[in-house]
Short mmCIF file of C-alpha atoms and ligand atoms in Angstrom, two decimals:
data_model
loop_
_atom_site.label_atom_id
_atom_site.label_comp_id
_atom_site.label_asym_id
_atom_site.label_seq_id
_atom_site.Cartn_x
_atom_site.Cartn_y
_atom_site.Cartn_z
CA UNK A 139 18.99 -27.60 1.97
CA UNK A 140 17.60 -28.79 -1.14
CA UNK A 141 18.03 -26.62 -4.51
CA UNK A 142 15.59 -29.13 -6.14
CA UNK A 143 13.08 -28.45 -3.57
CA UNK A 144 13.75 -24.75 -4.01
CA UNK A 145 13.25 -24.64 -7.84
CA UNK A 146 10.13 -26.80 -7.58
CA UNK A 147 8.79 -24.46 -5.27
CA UNK A 148 9.23 -21.44 -7.46
CA UNK A 149 7.73 -23.45 -10.35
CA UNK A 150 4.67 -23.86 -7.91
CA UNK A 151 4.47 -20.36 -6.96
CA UNK A 152 4.61 -19.17 -10.74
CA UNK A 153 1.51 -21.85 -11.23
CA UNK A 154 -0.41 -20.46 -8.49
CA UNK A 155 -0.33 -16.81 -9.68
CA UNK A 156 2.99 -15.14 -8.41
CA UNK A 157 5.05 -13.23 -10.28
CA UNK A 158 8.37 -13.68 -8.26
CA UNK A 159 9.55 -15.50 -5.79
CA UNK A 160 12.92 -15.54 -3.37
CA UNK A 161 14.22 -16.83 -0.37
CA UNK A 162 16.13 -15.28 2.83
CA UNK A 163 17.28 -16.19 6.34
CA UNK A 164 14.95 -14.95 9.27
CA UNK A 165 17.99 -12.91 10.16
CA UNK A 166 18.75 -11.55 6.94
CA UNK A 167 17.74 -7.64 7.61
CA UNK A 168 19.89 -6.67 10.56
CA UNK A 169 19.46 -2.97 9.63
CA UNK A 170 15.75 -3.19 9.59
CA UNK A 171 15.39 -2.84 13.41
CA UNK A 172 17.39 0.36 13.94
CA UNK A 173 15.65 2.11 11.02
CA UNK A 174 11.93 1.28 12.24
CA UNK A 175 13.31 2.25 15.74
CA UNK A 176 14.46 5.90 14.13
CA UNK A 177 11.14 6.01 12.22
CA UNK A 178 8.84 5.48 15.13
CA UNK A 179 11.08 7.68 17.67
CA UNK A 180 10.88 10.78 15.00
CA UNK A 181 7.14 10.08 15.09
CA UNK A 182 7.10 9.55 11.22
CA UNK A 183 4.28 6.72 11.97
CA UNK A 184 1.64 9.43 12.87
CA UNK A 185 -1.51 7.78 14.46
CA UNK A 186 -0.27 4.22 13.41
CA UNK A 187 0.07 3.58 17.28
CA UNK A 188 0.28 -0.03 16.40
CA UNK A 189 3.87 -0.01 14.85
CA UNK A 190 5.20 0.96 18.60
CA UNK A 191 3.91 -2.30 19.30
CA UNK A 192 5.98 -5.55 19.13
CA UNK A 193 8.68 -3.83 17.55
CA UNK A 194 11.20 -6.52 18.21
CA UNK A 195 9.18 -8.78 16.46
CA UNK A 196 8.97 -6.13 13.54
CA UNK A 197 12.59 -5.66 13.12
CA UNK A 198 13.64 -9.39 13.48
CA UNK A 199 11.78 -12.30 12.20
CA UNK A 200 13.82 -14.73 13.74
CA UNK A 201 12.09 -13.25 17.34
CA UNK A 202 9.10 -13.65 15.64
CA UNK A 203 9.26 -17.28 14.85
CA UNK A 204 12.45 -19.07 16.18
CA UNK A 205 11.50 -21.98 14.71
CA UNK A 206 11.57 -20.67 10.88
CA UNK A 207 14.49 -21.32 9.13
CA UNK A 208 13.70 -19.57 5.87
CA UNK A 209 11.30 -16.79 4.89
CA UNK A 210 10.03 -17.14 1.57
CA UNK A 211 8.91 -13.91 -0.27
CA UNK A 212 6.27 -13.74 -2.89
CA UNK A 213 5.33 -10.66 -5.21
CA UNK A 214 2.04 -10.51 -6.87
CA UNK A 215 1.53 -7.97 -9.85
CA UNK A 216 -1.09 -5.80 -10.12
CA UNK A 217 0.41 -3.39 -12.97
CA UNK A 218 -2.51 -0.94 -14.14
CA UNK A 219 -3.51 -0.99 -17.97
CA UNK A 220 -4.26 2.26 -17.88
CA UNK A 221 -2.46 5.86 -16.56
CA UNK A 222 -3.42 6.32 -12.99
CA UNK A 223 -2.65 9.67 -13.22
CA UNK A 224 -5.01 10.84 -15.96
CA UNK A 225 -7.66 10.87 -12.87
CA UNK A 226 -5.79 14.13 -11.57
CA UNK A 227 -6.95 16.14 -14.68
CA UNK A 228 -10.61 15.68 -13.82
CA UNK A 229 -11.00 17.43 -10.45
CA UNK A 230 -14.93 16.52 -10.32
CA UNK A 231 -13.73 13.31 -10.19
CA UNK A 232 -12.01 11.12 -7.23
CA UNK A 233 -9.00 9.66 -7.53
CA UNK A 234 -9.01 6.07 -6.18
CA UNK A 235 -5.62 4.09 -5.78
CA UNK A 236 -5.10 1.61 -8.39
CA UNK A 237 -4.61 -0.75 -5.45
CA UNK A 238 -8.18 -0.01 -4.15
CA UNK A 239 -9.94 -0.24 -7.36
CA UNK A 240 -10.45 -4.26 -7.26
CA UNK A 241 -10.65 -7.06 -5.04
CA UNK A 242 -9.17 -6.58 -1.48
CA UNK A 243 -5.50 -7.89 -1.98
CA UNK A 244 -5.33 -9.20 1.42
CA UNK A 245 -7.39 -11.84 0.54
CA UNK A 246 -6.35 -12.65 -2.84
CA UNK A 247 -2.34 -13.10 -1.68
CA UNK A 248 -3.10 -14.35 1.89
CA UNK A 249 -5.31 -17.58 -0.31
CA UNK A 250 -2.40 -18.11 -3.01
CA UNK A 251 0.22 -18.09 0.01
CA UNK A 252 -1.96 -20.52 1.63
CA UNK A 253 -2.42 -23.05 -1.22
CA UNK A 254 1.57 -22.40 -1.54
CA UNK A 255 1.98 -23.68 2.08
CA UNK A 256 0.12 -26.80 1.66
CA UNK A 257 1.97 -27.58 -1.39
CA UNK A 258 5.40 -27.39 0.63
CA UNK A 259 3.91 -29.47 3.40
CA UNK A 260 2.83 -31.89 1.46
CA UNK A 261 6.24 -32.23 0.17
CA UNK A 262 8.18 -31.94 3.51
CA UNK A 263 6.02 -33.89 6.47
CA UNK A 264 6.17 -32.57 9.78
CA UNK A 265 6.94 -29.23 8.33
CA UNK A 266 5.50 -25.64 9.62
CA UNK A 267 4.47 -22.79 8.02
CA UNK A 268 2.79 -19.27 8.71
CA UNK A 269 1.89 -16.79 5.94
CA UNK A 270 1.62 -12.93 6.29
CA UNK A 271 0.24 -10.20 4.44
CA UNK A 272 1.04 -6.37 4.99
CA UNK A 273 -1.05 -6.48 8.60
CA UNK A 274 1.64 -8.84 10.77
CA UNK A 275 4.64 -7.29 12.54
CA UNK A 276 6.92 -8.06 9.56
CA UNK A 277 8.74 -5.80 7.50
CA UNK A 278 8.26 -7.32 4.05
CA UNK A 279 9.88 -4.86 1.95
CA UNK A 280 13.52 -5.04 3.49
CA UNK A 281 12.58 -9.37 3.38
CA UNK A 282 11.62 -9.02 -0.33
CA UNK A 283 15.36 -7.09 -0.94
CA UNK A 284 17.06 -9.47 1.51
CA UNK A 285 15.17 -12.35 -0.86
CA UNK A 286 16.63 -10.60 -3.99
CA UNK A 287 12.92 -9.76 -5.55
CA UNK A 288 14.01 -6.32 -5.97
CA UNK A 289 15.19 -2.74 -4.04
CA UNK A 290 13.50 -0.47 -1.77
CA UNK A 291 13.43 2.59 -4.16
CA UNK A 292 13.57 6.24 -3.00
CA UNK A 293 9.96 6.19 -2.57
CA UNK A 294 10.24 3.33 -0.08
CA UNK A 295 8.61 0.75 -1.96
CA UNK A 296 10.05 -2.56 -3.63
CA UNK A 297 10.58 -2.87 -7.19
CA UNK A 298 12.66 -4.96 -9.48
CA UNK A 299 13.55 -4.82 -12.79
CA UNK A 300 11.09 -6.99 -14.41
CA UNK A 301 8.39 -6.48 -12.02
CA UNK A 302 8.11 -2.80 -11.62
CA UNK A 303 6.72 -1.31 -8.65
CA UNK A 304 3.42 -2.29 -8.88
CA UNK A 305 3.54 -5.52 -6.83
CA UNK A 306 2.11 -6.79 -3.47
CA UNK A 307 4.07 -8.42 -1.30
CA UNK A 308 3.47 -11.62 0.93
CA UNK A 309 5.65 -13.65 3.08
CA UNK A 310 5.58 -17.46 3.60
CA UNK A 311 7.90 -18.51 6.82
CA UNK A 312 8.90 -22.28 7.12
CA UNK A 313 10.86 -24.34 9.10
CA UNK A 314 11.99 -26.06 6.03
CA UNK A 315 15.96 -25.11 5.26
CA UNK A 316 15.71 -23.81 1.59
CA UNK A 317 18.67 -22.03 0.32
CA UNK A 318 19.00 -18.47 0.31
CA UNK A 319 18.82 -15.83 -2.84
CA UNK A 320 21.46 -13.44 -3.29
CA UNK A 321 19.85 -9.84 -1.81
CA UNK A 322 19.08 -7.55 -4.78
CA UNK A 323 20.97 -4.28 -5.22
CA UNK A 324 20.01 -0.90 -5.35
CA UNK A 325 19.41 0.43 -9.14
CA UNK A 326 17.80 3.93 -8.47
CA UNK A 327 21.07 5.57 -9.42
CA UNK A 328 20.44 9.65 -9.82
CA UNK A 329 16.87 8.95 -10.91
CA UNK A 330 14.42 11.62 -8.16
CA UNK A 331 11.06 11.34 -10.07
CA UNK A 332 9.37 9.79 -7.20
CA UNK A 333 10.80 12.34 -4.90
CA UNK A 334 9.81 15.39 -7.21
CA UNK A 335 6.27 14.37 -8.03
CA UNK A 336 5.10 13.81 -4.39
CA UNK A 337 2.27 16.60 -3.93
CA UNK A 338 3.32 16.65 0.04
CA UNK A 339 6.83 16.64 0.09
CA UNK A 340 6.34 13.30 2.46
CA UNK A 341 10.04 12.19 1.65
CA UNK A 342 12.18 14.02 4.21
CA UNK A 343 15.31 12.22 2.25
CA UNK A 344 15.66 9.69 -0.54
CA UNK A 345 14.70 6.07 0.62
CA UNK A 346 12.53 7.59 3.81
CA UNK A 347 9.12 8.75 4.04
CA UNK A 348 7.38 10.78 6.67
CA UNK A 349 4.20 8.82 6.38
CA UNK A 350 2.34 12.37 8.32
CA UNK A 351 2.42 14.16 5.21
CA UNK A 352 1.53 10.97 2.84
CA UNK A 353 -1.39 11.13 1.28
CA UNK A 354 -1.91 7.66 1.05
CA UNK A 355 -1.79 7.75 5.08
CA UNK A 356 -3.91 11.05 5.51
CA UNK A 357 -6.53 9.49 3.43
CA UNK A 358 -6.55 6.22 4.67
CA UNK A 359 -5.00 6.12 8.12
CA UNK A 360 -5.48 9.23 9.60
CA UNK A 361 -8.75 9.67 11.94
CA UNK A 362 -9.92 12.99 12.46
CA UNK A 363 -9.40 16.43 10.49
CA UNK A 364 -6.39 16.47 8.24
CA UNK A 365 -4.29 19.51 9.32
CA UNK A 366 -5.89 22.51 7.01
CA UNK A 367 -2.03 22.94 5.57
CA UNK A 368 -1.95 19.73 4.22
CA UNK A 369 -5.93 19.75 2.68
CA UNK A 370 -4.93 21.48 -0.61
CA UNK A 371 -2.26 18.62 -1.65
CA UNK A 372 -4.71 15.84 -1.42
CA UNK A 373 -6.14 17.43 -5.14
CA UNK A 374 -8.84 14.92 -5.59
CA UNK A 375 -6.97 11.81 -4.26
CA UNK A 376 -9.59 10.06 -2.06
CA UNK A 377 -8.11 6.76 -1.24
CA UNK A 378 -4.55 6.33 -1.46
CA UNK A 379 -1.89 7.82 -3.66
CA UNK A 380 0.01 6.52 -6.54
CA UNK A 381 1.77 9.56 -7.72
CA UNK A 382 5.33 8.28 -6.75
CA UNK A 383 4.52 4.72 -8.03
CA UNK A 384 3.42 5.69 -11.62
CA UNK A 385 6.54 8.02 -12.81
CA UNK A 386 9.15 5.43 -11.80
CA UNK A 387 10.83 4.30 -14.87
CA UNK A 388 11.30 1.16 -14.26
CA UNK A 389 7.57 0.04 -14.67
CA UNK A 390 8.25 0.22 -18.75
CA UNK A 391 9.75 -3.49 -17.96
CA UNK A 392 6.75 -4.84 -15.48
CA UNK A 393 5.08 -7.90 -15.93
CA UNK A 394 1.36 -7.26 -16.05
CA UNK A 395 -1.13 -8.53 -13.71
CA UNK A 396 -2.41 -11.82 -14.00
CA UNK A 397 -5.33 -12.16 -11.53
CA UNK A 398 -8.23 -9.96 -13.23
CA UNK A 399 -9.69 -9.44 -10.01
CA UNK A 400 -7.21 -7.39 -8.93
CA UNK A 401 -7.89 -4.66 -12.08
CA UNK A 402 -9.53 -1.61 -11.37
CA UNK A 403 -13.50 -1.86 -11.46
CA UNK A 404 -14.43 0.66 -14.23
CA UNK A 405 -16.95 2.50 -12.09
CA UNK A 406 -13.99 3.25 -9.77
CA UNK A 407 -11.57 4.62 -12.29
CA UNK A 408 -13.26 8.12 -12.26
CA UNK A 409 -16.07 8.44 -9.91
CA UNK A 410 -18.11 11.79 -9.79
CA UNK A 411 -17.33 13.33 -6.36
CA UNK A 412 -20.93 14.54 -5.92
CA UNK A 413 -22.31 11.03 -6.18
CA UNK A 414 -19.89 10.25 -3.95
CA UNK A 415 -20.44 12.62 -1.40
CA UNK A 416 -24.41 11.27 -1.31
CA UNK A 417 -23.00 7.82 0.46
CA UNK A 418 -24.24 6.55 3.25
CA UNK A 419 -23.27 3.73 5.63
CA UNK A 420 -25.13 1.09 3.65
CA UNK A 421 -24.50 2.65 0.11
CA UNK A 422 -20.71 2.75 0.75
CA UNK A 423 -20.83 -0.66 1.90
CA UNK A 424 -22.86 -1.83 -1.04
CA UNK A 425 -20.12 0.24 -3.44
CA UNK A 426 -17.10 -1.18 -1.79
CA UNK A 427 -17.90 -4.48 -0.76
CA UNK A 428 -14.97 -6.56 -1.20
CA UNK A 429 -12.79 -3.63 -1.82
CA UNK A 430 -9.90 -2.71 0.67
CA UNK A 431 -11.58 0.83 0.77
CA UNK A 432 -14.66 -0.54 3.08
CA UNK A 433 -12.15 -0.84 5.88
CA UNK A 434 -11.96 2.73 6.48
CA UNK A 435 -15.75 3.00 6.75
CA UNK A 436 -18.18 5.85 5.32
CA UNK A 437 -17.06 8.44 7.39
CA UNK A 438 -13.54 9.02 6.46
CA UNK A 439 -14.59 8.18 3.07
CA UNK A 440 -16.82 11.06 2.68
CA UNK A 441 -14.44 13.11 4.65
CA UNK A 442 -11.63 12.86 1.63
CA UNK A 443 -14.70 13.40 -0.86
CA UNK A 444 -15.42 16.70 0.93
CA UNK A 445 -11.33 17.85 0.84
CA UNK A 446 -11.53 16.94 -3.05
CA UNK A 447 -14.54 18.97 -3.42
CA UNK A 448 -13.03 21.92 -1.88
CA UNK A 449 -9.83 21.58 -3.94
CA UNK A 450 -12.03 20.96 -7.36
CA UNK A 451 -12.24 24.86 -8.02
CA UNK A 452 -15.67 24.20 -9.17
CA UNK A 453 -18.51 26.63 -7.57
CA UNK A 454 -20.90 24.19 -8.70
CA UNK A 455 -19.96 21.23 -6.72
CA UNK A 456 -20.65 23.44 -3.37
CA UNK A 457 -24.12 22.33 -3.29
CA UNK A 458 -23.28 18.59 -2.92
CA UNK A 459 -21.94 18.93 0.26
CA UNK A 460 -24.27 21.12 1.97
CA UNK A 461 -25.92 18.38 3.49
CA UNK A 462 -22.98 17.33 5.16
CA UNK A 463 -22.29 20.67 6.91
CA UNK A 464 -24.06 19.26 9.92
CA UNK A 465 -22.99 15.42 9.70
CA UNK A 466 -23.19 13.37 12.72
CA UNK A 467 -19.54 12.69 12.08
CA UNK A 468 -17.50 15.68 13.29
CA UNK A 469 -14.78 15.34 10.67
CA UNK A 470 -17.42 14.94 7.82
CA UNK A 471 -18.77 18.02 8.80
CA UNK A 472 -15.84 19.87 9.33
CA UNK A 473 -14.67 18.75 5.84
CA UNK A 474 -17.81 19.76 4.30
CA UNK A 475 -17.90 23.37 5.50
CA UNK A 476 -13.97 23.73 4.91
CA UNK A 477 -15.17 22.80 1.08
CA UNK A 478 -17.82 25.00 0.97
CA UNK A 479 -15.71 28.19 2.47
CA UNK A 480 -12.89 27.11 -0.12
CA UNK A 481 -15.00 27.25 -3.11
CA UNK A 482 -16.53 30.52 -2.19
CA UNK A 483 -13.28 32.01 -1.66
CA UNK A 484 -12.70 31.36 -5.47
C1 B12 B 276 2.88 1.32 7.65
C2 B12 B 276 2.67 1.03 6.06
C3 B12 B 276 2.26 1.97 5.08
C4 B12 B 276 2.26 3.42 5.84
C5 B12 B 276 4.00 4.09 5.84
C6 B12 B 276 4.72 3.54 4.62
C7 B12 B 276 6.07 3.68 4.57
N1 B12 B 276 7.05 3.64 3.62
O1 B12 B 276 6.58 3.00 5.83
C8 B12 B 276 1.66 4.19 5.00
C9 B12 B 276 0.31 4.25 4.95
C10 B12 B 276 1.81 5.72 4.31
C11 B12 B 276 1.75 3.13 3.56
C12 B12 B 276 1.10 3.75 2.02
C13 B12 B 276 1.57 2.63 1.19
N2 B12 B 276 1.72 1.57 1.04
CO1 B12 B 276 2.06 0.55 2.80
N3 B12 B 276 2.48 -0.56 3.86
C14 B12 B 276 2.92 -0.29 5.46
C15 B12 B 276 3.42 -1.51 6.07
C16 B12 B 276 2.14 -2.17 6.75
C17 B12 B 276 4.79 -1.49 7.41
C18 B12 B 276 5.71 -0.57 6.32
C19 B12 B 276 6.67 -0.18 7.31
O2 B12 B 276 7.52 -1.30 7.97
N4 B12 B 276 7.05 1.00 7.77
C20 B12 B 276 8.11 1.41 8.93
C21 B12 B 276 9.17 1.78 7.40
C22 B12 B 276 10.38 2.24 8.90
O3 B12 B 276 9.63 0.93 7.10
P1 B12 B 276 10.05 1.20 5.42
O4 B12 B 276 9.52 1.91 4.58
O5 B12 B 276 10.59 -0.55 4.71
O6 B12 B 276 11.24 1.95 5.83
C23 B12 B 276 12.53 1.69 5.16
C24 B12 B 276 13.35 2.72 4.89
O7 B12 B 276 13.55 3.77 5.31
C25 B12 B 276 14.82 2.08 4.80
N5 B12 B 276 15.73 3.18 4.60
C26 B12 B 276 15.89 4.32 5.57
N6 B12 B 276 17.11 4.92 5.35
C27 B12 B 276 17.99 4.38 4.70
C28 B12 B 276 19.02 4.85 3.62
C29 B12 B 276 19.35 3.71 2.94
C30 B12 B 276 20.47 4.46 1.91
C31 B12 B 276 18.36 2.98 2.08
C32 B12 B 276 18.91 2.19 1.07
C33 B12 B 276 17.11 2.51 3.01
C34 B12 B 276 16.76 3.22 3.85
O8 B12 B 276 15.26 1.53 5.42
C35 B12 B 276 13.75 1.31 6.35
C36 B12 B 276 13.66 -0.50 6.63
O9 B12 B 276 14.14 -1.18 5.39
C37 B12 B 276 3.73 -2.31 4.71
C38 B12 B 276 3.48 -4.02 5.11
C39 B12 B 276 4.23 -4.80 5.93
N7 B12 B 276 3.89 -5.51 6.76
O10 B12 B 276 5.81 -4.51 5.62
C40 B12 B 276 2.77 -2.51 3.52
C41 B12 B 276 3.29 -1.89 2.00
C42 B12 B 276 4.75 -1.08 2.54
N8 B12 B 276 2.44 -0.48 1.58
C43 B12 B 276 2.19 -1.39 0.53
C44 B12 B 276 1.76 -0.26 -0.42
C45 B12 B 276 1.15 -1.06 -1.46
C46 B12 B 276 1.53 0.92 -0.20
C47 B12 B 276 1.09 1.97 -1.13
C48 B12 B 276 1.57 2.42 -2.61
C49 B12 B 276 -0.54 2.28 -1.36
C50 B12 B 276 -1.33 3.28 -1.97
N9 B12 B 276 -1.04 3.13 -3.13
O11 B12 B 276 -1.52 4.17 -1.37
C51 B12 B 276 1.65 3.45 -0.21
C52 B12 B 276 2.94 4.07 -0.80
C53 B12 B 276 3.59 5.02 -0.17
C54 B12 B 276 4.92 5.03 -0.16
N10 B12 B 276 5.46 5.88 -1.02
O12 B12 B 276 5.70 4.67 0.65
C55 B12 B 276 2.68 -2.48 0.01
C56 B12 B 276 4.14 -1.86 -0.74
C57 B12 B 276 4.53 -3.30 -1.80
C58 B12 B 276 6.02 -3.02 -2.48
N11 B12 B 276 6.07 -3.09 -4.04
O13 B12 B 276 6.62 -2.36 -2.01
C59 B12 B 276 3.47 -2.99 1.45
C60 B12 B 276 4.16 -3.66 1.38
C61 B12 B 276 1.94 -4.06 1.61
C62 B12 B 276 2.01 -5.27 0.82
N12 B12 B 276 1.92 -6.34 1.48
O14 B12 B 276 2.13 -5.37 -0.28
N13 B12 B 276 1.96 2.08 4.13
S1 SF4 B 277 1.87 8.00 -1.95
FE1 SF4 B 277 1.65 10.33 -2.90
S2 SF4 B 277 1.74 11.50 -0.83
FE2 SF4 B 277 2.81 9.32 -0.34
S3 SF4 B 277 4.92 9.64 -0.94
FE3 SF4 B 277 4.18 8.68 -2.64
S4 SF4 B 277 3.49 10.84 -3.93
FE4 SF4 B 277 3.62 11.54 -1.98
S1 SF4 B 278 11.25 6.81 -9.40
FE1 SF4 B 278 13.36 6.81 -10.19
S2 SF4 B 278 14.36 7.03 -7.62
FE2 SF4 B 278 12.09 6.41 -7.48
S3 SF4 B 278 12.29 4.43 -7.10
FE3 SF4 B 278 11.98 4.61 -9.19
S4 SF4 B 278 14.40 4.31 -10.29
FE4 SF4 B 278 14.09 5.07 -7.90
#
């Protein structure tokens, strides 16, 4: 175990652009497996059936890769320069979540992790590494807390005293034995801002989320029509949701994003819903090339745009969904008909 190696690794992590680094042991999150099991048993993962697979690995990093000796957790800041909630006051515009307005963080963070991993291997011949961002069966938030980066707030995301909550997480597992950091303590105190602001009441209790009610899940992960009861709560949010993140008081101290590729493209800050309703497959792919939005495909995206138009309260927008009422995609057609009906009711 080398404290000097860890200090040099931390300096390198900062040099390649990460906002923070911490280390924990692979067995540092013994409570996570049970919490994950309860989350899945209660059905809170909705259609994300992949969460039911490889639960043993997800809940226990030492089962995922028994040779790993250390888990290095990294945070990449994407703190926005604008107030992401401003667009909610413009119902003829679509609100895209900040993380989706720039380059896909999966690519950006993974490249950085690989660079850091190569640095470590060069200094420790024979060492092995594996890097993970988001999609692997790894519980990144409890690991980041165990590695001292910050704590899981009542909104369930990781936040830190100097980091705020606008951070992506990445993990570097390694066979190198590095001294662990002390886990971070929870500092939400009596604050409940994130719980109170949630438009769809997605928190059954502090620190717990029912993904089935979360707009991020409904607009990104959920296939098929969204329950009619939940559609009004979406407002004009057409990809993800930032409300619970944006109100957190710890963001006052947040480090700013260093990688401008993650900054929101100006044309995606408040795009006109009427323009988005016209996107065909090719235009959708051209607009969202390199962005995480492309992952959901034109149909789910336009379905979300129709819900937002239905929620706009602006009857002049009804004409922009007329051509979609007989769309090849059944969810788009259903959403367009719903939007017209809702606007006509006004
Ligand atoms: C599935 C998933 C989702 C789902 C479910 C989210 C969720 N909270 O579980 C949906 C689609 C809704 C989602 C949404 C978002 N996501 Co997401 N998502 C994930 C993913 C792939 C897995 C998370 C997971 O394991 N959930 C299962 C539950 C059981 O885990 P958990 O939230 O950690 O649950 C803990 C609490 O419930 C807690 N707990 C339970 N009871 C109690 C009681 C007490 C007292 C305490 C202290 C704790 C506690 O213990 C559990 C285990 O630690 C991770 C990437 C990864 N591989 O980890 C990204 C990740 C969590 N997502 C991320 C982001 C950015 C988002 C969004 C902000 C995107 C957006 N703007 O729309 C939203 C935020 C919504 C929210 N309020 O959480 C980032 C979060 C970064 C951060 N700072 O934490 C991650 C880490 C991806 C990444 N690599 O950066 N996401
Ligand atoms: S992301 Fe939005 S819908 Fe989901 S929990 Fe946070 S405020 Fe609620
Ligand atoms: S808004 Fe308040 S309760 Fe929610 S995560 Fe931030 S400090 Fe914690």
